[in-house]
Short mmCIF file of N, CA and C in Angstrom, two decimals:
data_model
loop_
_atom_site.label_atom_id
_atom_site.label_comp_id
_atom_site.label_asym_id
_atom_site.label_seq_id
_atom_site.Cartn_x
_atom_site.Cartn_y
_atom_site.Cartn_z
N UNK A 1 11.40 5.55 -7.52
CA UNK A 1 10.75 6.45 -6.59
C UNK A 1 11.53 6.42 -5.29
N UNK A 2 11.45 7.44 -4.90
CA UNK A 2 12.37 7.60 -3.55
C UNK A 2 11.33 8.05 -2.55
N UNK A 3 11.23 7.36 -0.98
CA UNK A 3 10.55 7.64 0.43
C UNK A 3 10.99 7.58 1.27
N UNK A 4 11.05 8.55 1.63
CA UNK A 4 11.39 9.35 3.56
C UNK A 4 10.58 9.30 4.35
N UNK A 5 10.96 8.10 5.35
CA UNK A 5 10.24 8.16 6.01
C UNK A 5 10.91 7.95 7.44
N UNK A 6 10.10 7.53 8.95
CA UNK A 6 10.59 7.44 10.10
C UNK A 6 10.03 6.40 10.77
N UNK A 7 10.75 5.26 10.99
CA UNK A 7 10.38 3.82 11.88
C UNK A 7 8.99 4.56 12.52
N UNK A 8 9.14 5.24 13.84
CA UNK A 8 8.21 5.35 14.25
C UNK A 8 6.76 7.03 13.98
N UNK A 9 6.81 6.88 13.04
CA UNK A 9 5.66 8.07 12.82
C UNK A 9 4.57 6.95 11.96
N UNK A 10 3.67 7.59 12.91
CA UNK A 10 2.23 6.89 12.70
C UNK A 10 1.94 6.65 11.22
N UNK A 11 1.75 8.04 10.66
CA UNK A 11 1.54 8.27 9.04
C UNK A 11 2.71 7.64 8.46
N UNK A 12 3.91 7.16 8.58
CA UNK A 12 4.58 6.53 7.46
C UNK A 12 4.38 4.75 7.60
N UNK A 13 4.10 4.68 8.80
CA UNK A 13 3.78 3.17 8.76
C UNK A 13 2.08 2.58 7.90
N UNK A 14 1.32 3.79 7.92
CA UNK A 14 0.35 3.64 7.22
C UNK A 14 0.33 3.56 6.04
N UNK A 15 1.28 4.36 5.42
CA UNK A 15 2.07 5.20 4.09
C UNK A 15 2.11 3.05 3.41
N UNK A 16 3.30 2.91 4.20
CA UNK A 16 3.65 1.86 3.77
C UNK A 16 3.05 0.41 3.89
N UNK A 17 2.07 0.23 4.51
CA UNK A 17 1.01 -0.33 4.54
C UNK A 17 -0.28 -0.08 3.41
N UNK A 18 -0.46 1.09 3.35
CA UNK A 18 -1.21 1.29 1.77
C UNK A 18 -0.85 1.12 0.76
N UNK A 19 1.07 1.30 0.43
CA UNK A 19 1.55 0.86 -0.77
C UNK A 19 1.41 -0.67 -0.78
N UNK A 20 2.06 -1.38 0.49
CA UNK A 20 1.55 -3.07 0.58
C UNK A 20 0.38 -3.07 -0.36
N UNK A 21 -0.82 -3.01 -0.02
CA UNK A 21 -2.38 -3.13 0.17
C UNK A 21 -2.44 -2.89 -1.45
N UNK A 22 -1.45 -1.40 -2.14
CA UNK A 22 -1.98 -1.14 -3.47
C UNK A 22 -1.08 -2.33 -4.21
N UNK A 23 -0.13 -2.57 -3.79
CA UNK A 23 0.77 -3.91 -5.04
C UNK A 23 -0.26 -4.95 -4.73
N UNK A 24 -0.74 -5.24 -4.19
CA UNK A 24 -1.63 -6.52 -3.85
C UNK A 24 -2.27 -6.38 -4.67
N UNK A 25 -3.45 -5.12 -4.73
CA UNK A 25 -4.36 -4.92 -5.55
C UNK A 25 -4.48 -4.69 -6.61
N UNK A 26 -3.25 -4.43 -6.55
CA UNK A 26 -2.98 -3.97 -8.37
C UNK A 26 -1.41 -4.55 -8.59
N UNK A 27 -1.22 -5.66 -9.17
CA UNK A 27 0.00 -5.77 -9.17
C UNK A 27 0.84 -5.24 -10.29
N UNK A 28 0.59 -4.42 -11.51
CA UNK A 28 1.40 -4.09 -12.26
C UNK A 28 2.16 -3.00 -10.97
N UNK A 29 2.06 -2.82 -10.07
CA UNK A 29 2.13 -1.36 -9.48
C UNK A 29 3.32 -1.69 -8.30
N UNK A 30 3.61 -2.87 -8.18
CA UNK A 30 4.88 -4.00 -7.60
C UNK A 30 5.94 -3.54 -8.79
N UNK A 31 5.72 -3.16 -9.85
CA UNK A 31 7.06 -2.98 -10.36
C UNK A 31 7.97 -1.33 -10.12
N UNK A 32 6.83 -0.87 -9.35
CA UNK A 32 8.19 0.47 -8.83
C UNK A 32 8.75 -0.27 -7.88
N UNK A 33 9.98 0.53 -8.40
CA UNK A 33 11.30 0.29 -7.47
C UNK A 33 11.40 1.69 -6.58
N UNK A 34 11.15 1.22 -5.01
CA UNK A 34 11.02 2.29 -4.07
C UNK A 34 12.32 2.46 -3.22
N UNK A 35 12.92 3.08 -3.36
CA UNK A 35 14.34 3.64 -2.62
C UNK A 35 14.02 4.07 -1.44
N UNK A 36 14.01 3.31 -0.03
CA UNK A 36 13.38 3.77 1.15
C UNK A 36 14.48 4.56 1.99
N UNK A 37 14.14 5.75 2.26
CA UNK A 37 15.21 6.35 3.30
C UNK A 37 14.75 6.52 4.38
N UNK A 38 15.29 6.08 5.83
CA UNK A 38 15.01 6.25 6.64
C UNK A 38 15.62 7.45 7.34
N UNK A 39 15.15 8.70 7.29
CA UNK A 39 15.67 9.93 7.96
C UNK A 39 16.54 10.06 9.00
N UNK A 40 16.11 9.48 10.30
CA UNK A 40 17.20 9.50 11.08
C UNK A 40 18.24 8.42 11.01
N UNK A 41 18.28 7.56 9.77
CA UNK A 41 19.46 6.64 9.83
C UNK A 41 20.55 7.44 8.66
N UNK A 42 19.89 8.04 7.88
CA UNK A 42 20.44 8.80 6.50
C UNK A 42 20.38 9.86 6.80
N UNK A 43 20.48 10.27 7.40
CA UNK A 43 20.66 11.91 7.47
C UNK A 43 21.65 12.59 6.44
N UNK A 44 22.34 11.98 5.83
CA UNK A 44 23.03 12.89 5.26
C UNK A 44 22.43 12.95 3.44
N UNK A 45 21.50 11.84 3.43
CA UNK A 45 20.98 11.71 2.35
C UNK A 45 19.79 12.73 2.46
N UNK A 46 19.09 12.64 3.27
CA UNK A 46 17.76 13.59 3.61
C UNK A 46 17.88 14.57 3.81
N UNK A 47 18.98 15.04 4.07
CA UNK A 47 20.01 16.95 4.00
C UNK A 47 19.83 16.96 2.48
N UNK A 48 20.03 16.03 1.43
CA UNK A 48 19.91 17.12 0.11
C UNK A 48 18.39 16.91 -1.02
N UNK A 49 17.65 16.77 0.50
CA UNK A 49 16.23 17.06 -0.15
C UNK A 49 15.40 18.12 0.18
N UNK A 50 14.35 18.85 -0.24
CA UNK A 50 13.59 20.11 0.35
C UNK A 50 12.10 19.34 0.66
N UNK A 51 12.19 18.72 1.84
CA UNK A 51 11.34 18.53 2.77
C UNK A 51 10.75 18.65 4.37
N UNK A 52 9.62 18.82 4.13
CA UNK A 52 9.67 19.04 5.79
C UNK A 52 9.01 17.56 6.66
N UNK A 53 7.89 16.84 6.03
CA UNK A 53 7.08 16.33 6.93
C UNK A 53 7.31 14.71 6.26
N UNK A 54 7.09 13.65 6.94
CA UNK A 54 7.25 12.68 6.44
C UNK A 54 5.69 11.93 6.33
N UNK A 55 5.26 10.89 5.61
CA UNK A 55 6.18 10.62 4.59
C UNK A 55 6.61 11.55 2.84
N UNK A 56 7.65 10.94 2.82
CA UNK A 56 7.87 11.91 1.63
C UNK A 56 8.33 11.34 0.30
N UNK A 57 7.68 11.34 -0.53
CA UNK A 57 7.51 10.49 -1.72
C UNK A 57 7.99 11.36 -3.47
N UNK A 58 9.66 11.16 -3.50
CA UNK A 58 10.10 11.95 -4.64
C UNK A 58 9.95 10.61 -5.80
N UNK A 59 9.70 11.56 -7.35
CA UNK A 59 10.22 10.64 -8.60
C UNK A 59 11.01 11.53 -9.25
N UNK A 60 12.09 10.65 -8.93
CA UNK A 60 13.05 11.27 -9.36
C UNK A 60 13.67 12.33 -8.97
N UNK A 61 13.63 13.78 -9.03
CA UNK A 61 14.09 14.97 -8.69
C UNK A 61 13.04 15.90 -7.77
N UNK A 62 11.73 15.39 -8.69
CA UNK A 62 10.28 16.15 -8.08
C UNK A 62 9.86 15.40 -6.86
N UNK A 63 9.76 16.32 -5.79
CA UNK A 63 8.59 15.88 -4.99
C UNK A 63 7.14 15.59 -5.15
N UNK A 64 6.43 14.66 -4.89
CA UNK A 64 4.98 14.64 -5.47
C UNK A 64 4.13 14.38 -3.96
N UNK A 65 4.55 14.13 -3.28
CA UNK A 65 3.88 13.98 -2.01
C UNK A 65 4.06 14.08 -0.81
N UNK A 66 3.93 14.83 0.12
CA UNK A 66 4.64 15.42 1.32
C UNK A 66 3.49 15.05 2.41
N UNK A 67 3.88 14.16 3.85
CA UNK A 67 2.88 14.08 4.74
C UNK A 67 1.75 13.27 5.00
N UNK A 68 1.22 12.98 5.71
CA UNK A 68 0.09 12.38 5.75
C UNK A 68 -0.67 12.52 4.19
N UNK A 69 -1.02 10.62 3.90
CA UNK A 69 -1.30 10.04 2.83
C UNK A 69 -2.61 9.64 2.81
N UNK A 70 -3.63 8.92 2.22
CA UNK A 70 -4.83 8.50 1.66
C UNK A 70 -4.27 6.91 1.25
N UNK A 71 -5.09 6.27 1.28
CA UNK A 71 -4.79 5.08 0.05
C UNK A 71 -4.61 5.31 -1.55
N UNK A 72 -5.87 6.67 -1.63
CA UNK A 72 -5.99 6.56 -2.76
C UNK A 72 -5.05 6.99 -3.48
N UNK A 73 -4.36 8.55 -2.73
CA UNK A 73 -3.51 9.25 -2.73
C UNK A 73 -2.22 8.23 -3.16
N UNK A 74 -2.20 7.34 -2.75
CA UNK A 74 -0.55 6.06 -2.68
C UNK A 74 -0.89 5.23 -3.77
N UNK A 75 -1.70 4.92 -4.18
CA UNK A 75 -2.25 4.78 -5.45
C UNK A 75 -1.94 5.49 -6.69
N UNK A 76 -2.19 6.89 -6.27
CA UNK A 76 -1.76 8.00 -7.79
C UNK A 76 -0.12 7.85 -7.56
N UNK A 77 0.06 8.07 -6.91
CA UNK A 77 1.80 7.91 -6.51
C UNK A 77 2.29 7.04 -6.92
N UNK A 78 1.80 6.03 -6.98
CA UNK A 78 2.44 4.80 -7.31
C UNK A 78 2.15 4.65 -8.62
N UNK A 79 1.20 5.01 -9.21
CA UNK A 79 0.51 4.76 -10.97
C UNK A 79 1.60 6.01 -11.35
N UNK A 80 2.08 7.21 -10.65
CA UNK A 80 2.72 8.71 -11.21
C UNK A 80 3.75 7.91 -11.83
N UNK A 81 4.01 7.15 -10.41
CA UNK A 81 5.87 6.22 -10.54
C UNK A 81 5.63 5.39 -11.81
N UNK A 82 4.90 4.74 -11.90
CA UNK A 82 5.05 3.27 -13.05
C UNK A 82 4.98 4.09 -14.16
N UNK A 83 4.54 5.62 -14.62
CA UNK A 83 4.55 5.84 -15.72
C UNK A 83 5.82 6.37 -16.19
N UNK A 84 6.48 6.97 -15.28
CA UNK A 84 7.78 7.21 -15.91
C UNK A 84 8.49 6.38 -16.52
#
């Protein structure tokens, strides 16, 4: 799974704080492997994606989640990821 996100935006530090919270709670869900991009350090990686808002949560090729997140929401995301 691949995430775009930005040191300082409110919603991605939450983002990543709910994924914390869901491997805890569920640990089969520690076995995605999350490819973190940080936008303004990668920019040239985040040029060949079609996104606008962070955080931004691809598997694989597909986008599945764009923006302000839920727990629960980081949850399906993360169960989407382990099933591939």
């Amino acid at each position: 799974m691949l995430l775009f996100y930005l040191k300082n935006c409110p919603f991605c530090r939450k983002a990543l704080a709910y994924i914390a919270q869901a491997q805890k709670e569920y640990p089969e869900l520690a076995r995605v492997e999350i490819d973190m991009v940080e936008e303004s350090e990668q920019a040239d990686v985040a040029d060949r994606y079609d996104y606008y808002y962070v955080p931004a949560f691809y598997i694989g090729d597909q986008k599945v989640h764009e923006g302000g997140i839920t727990y629960e929401q980081t949850v399906a995301v993360l169960r989407r990821a382990l099933q591939r």
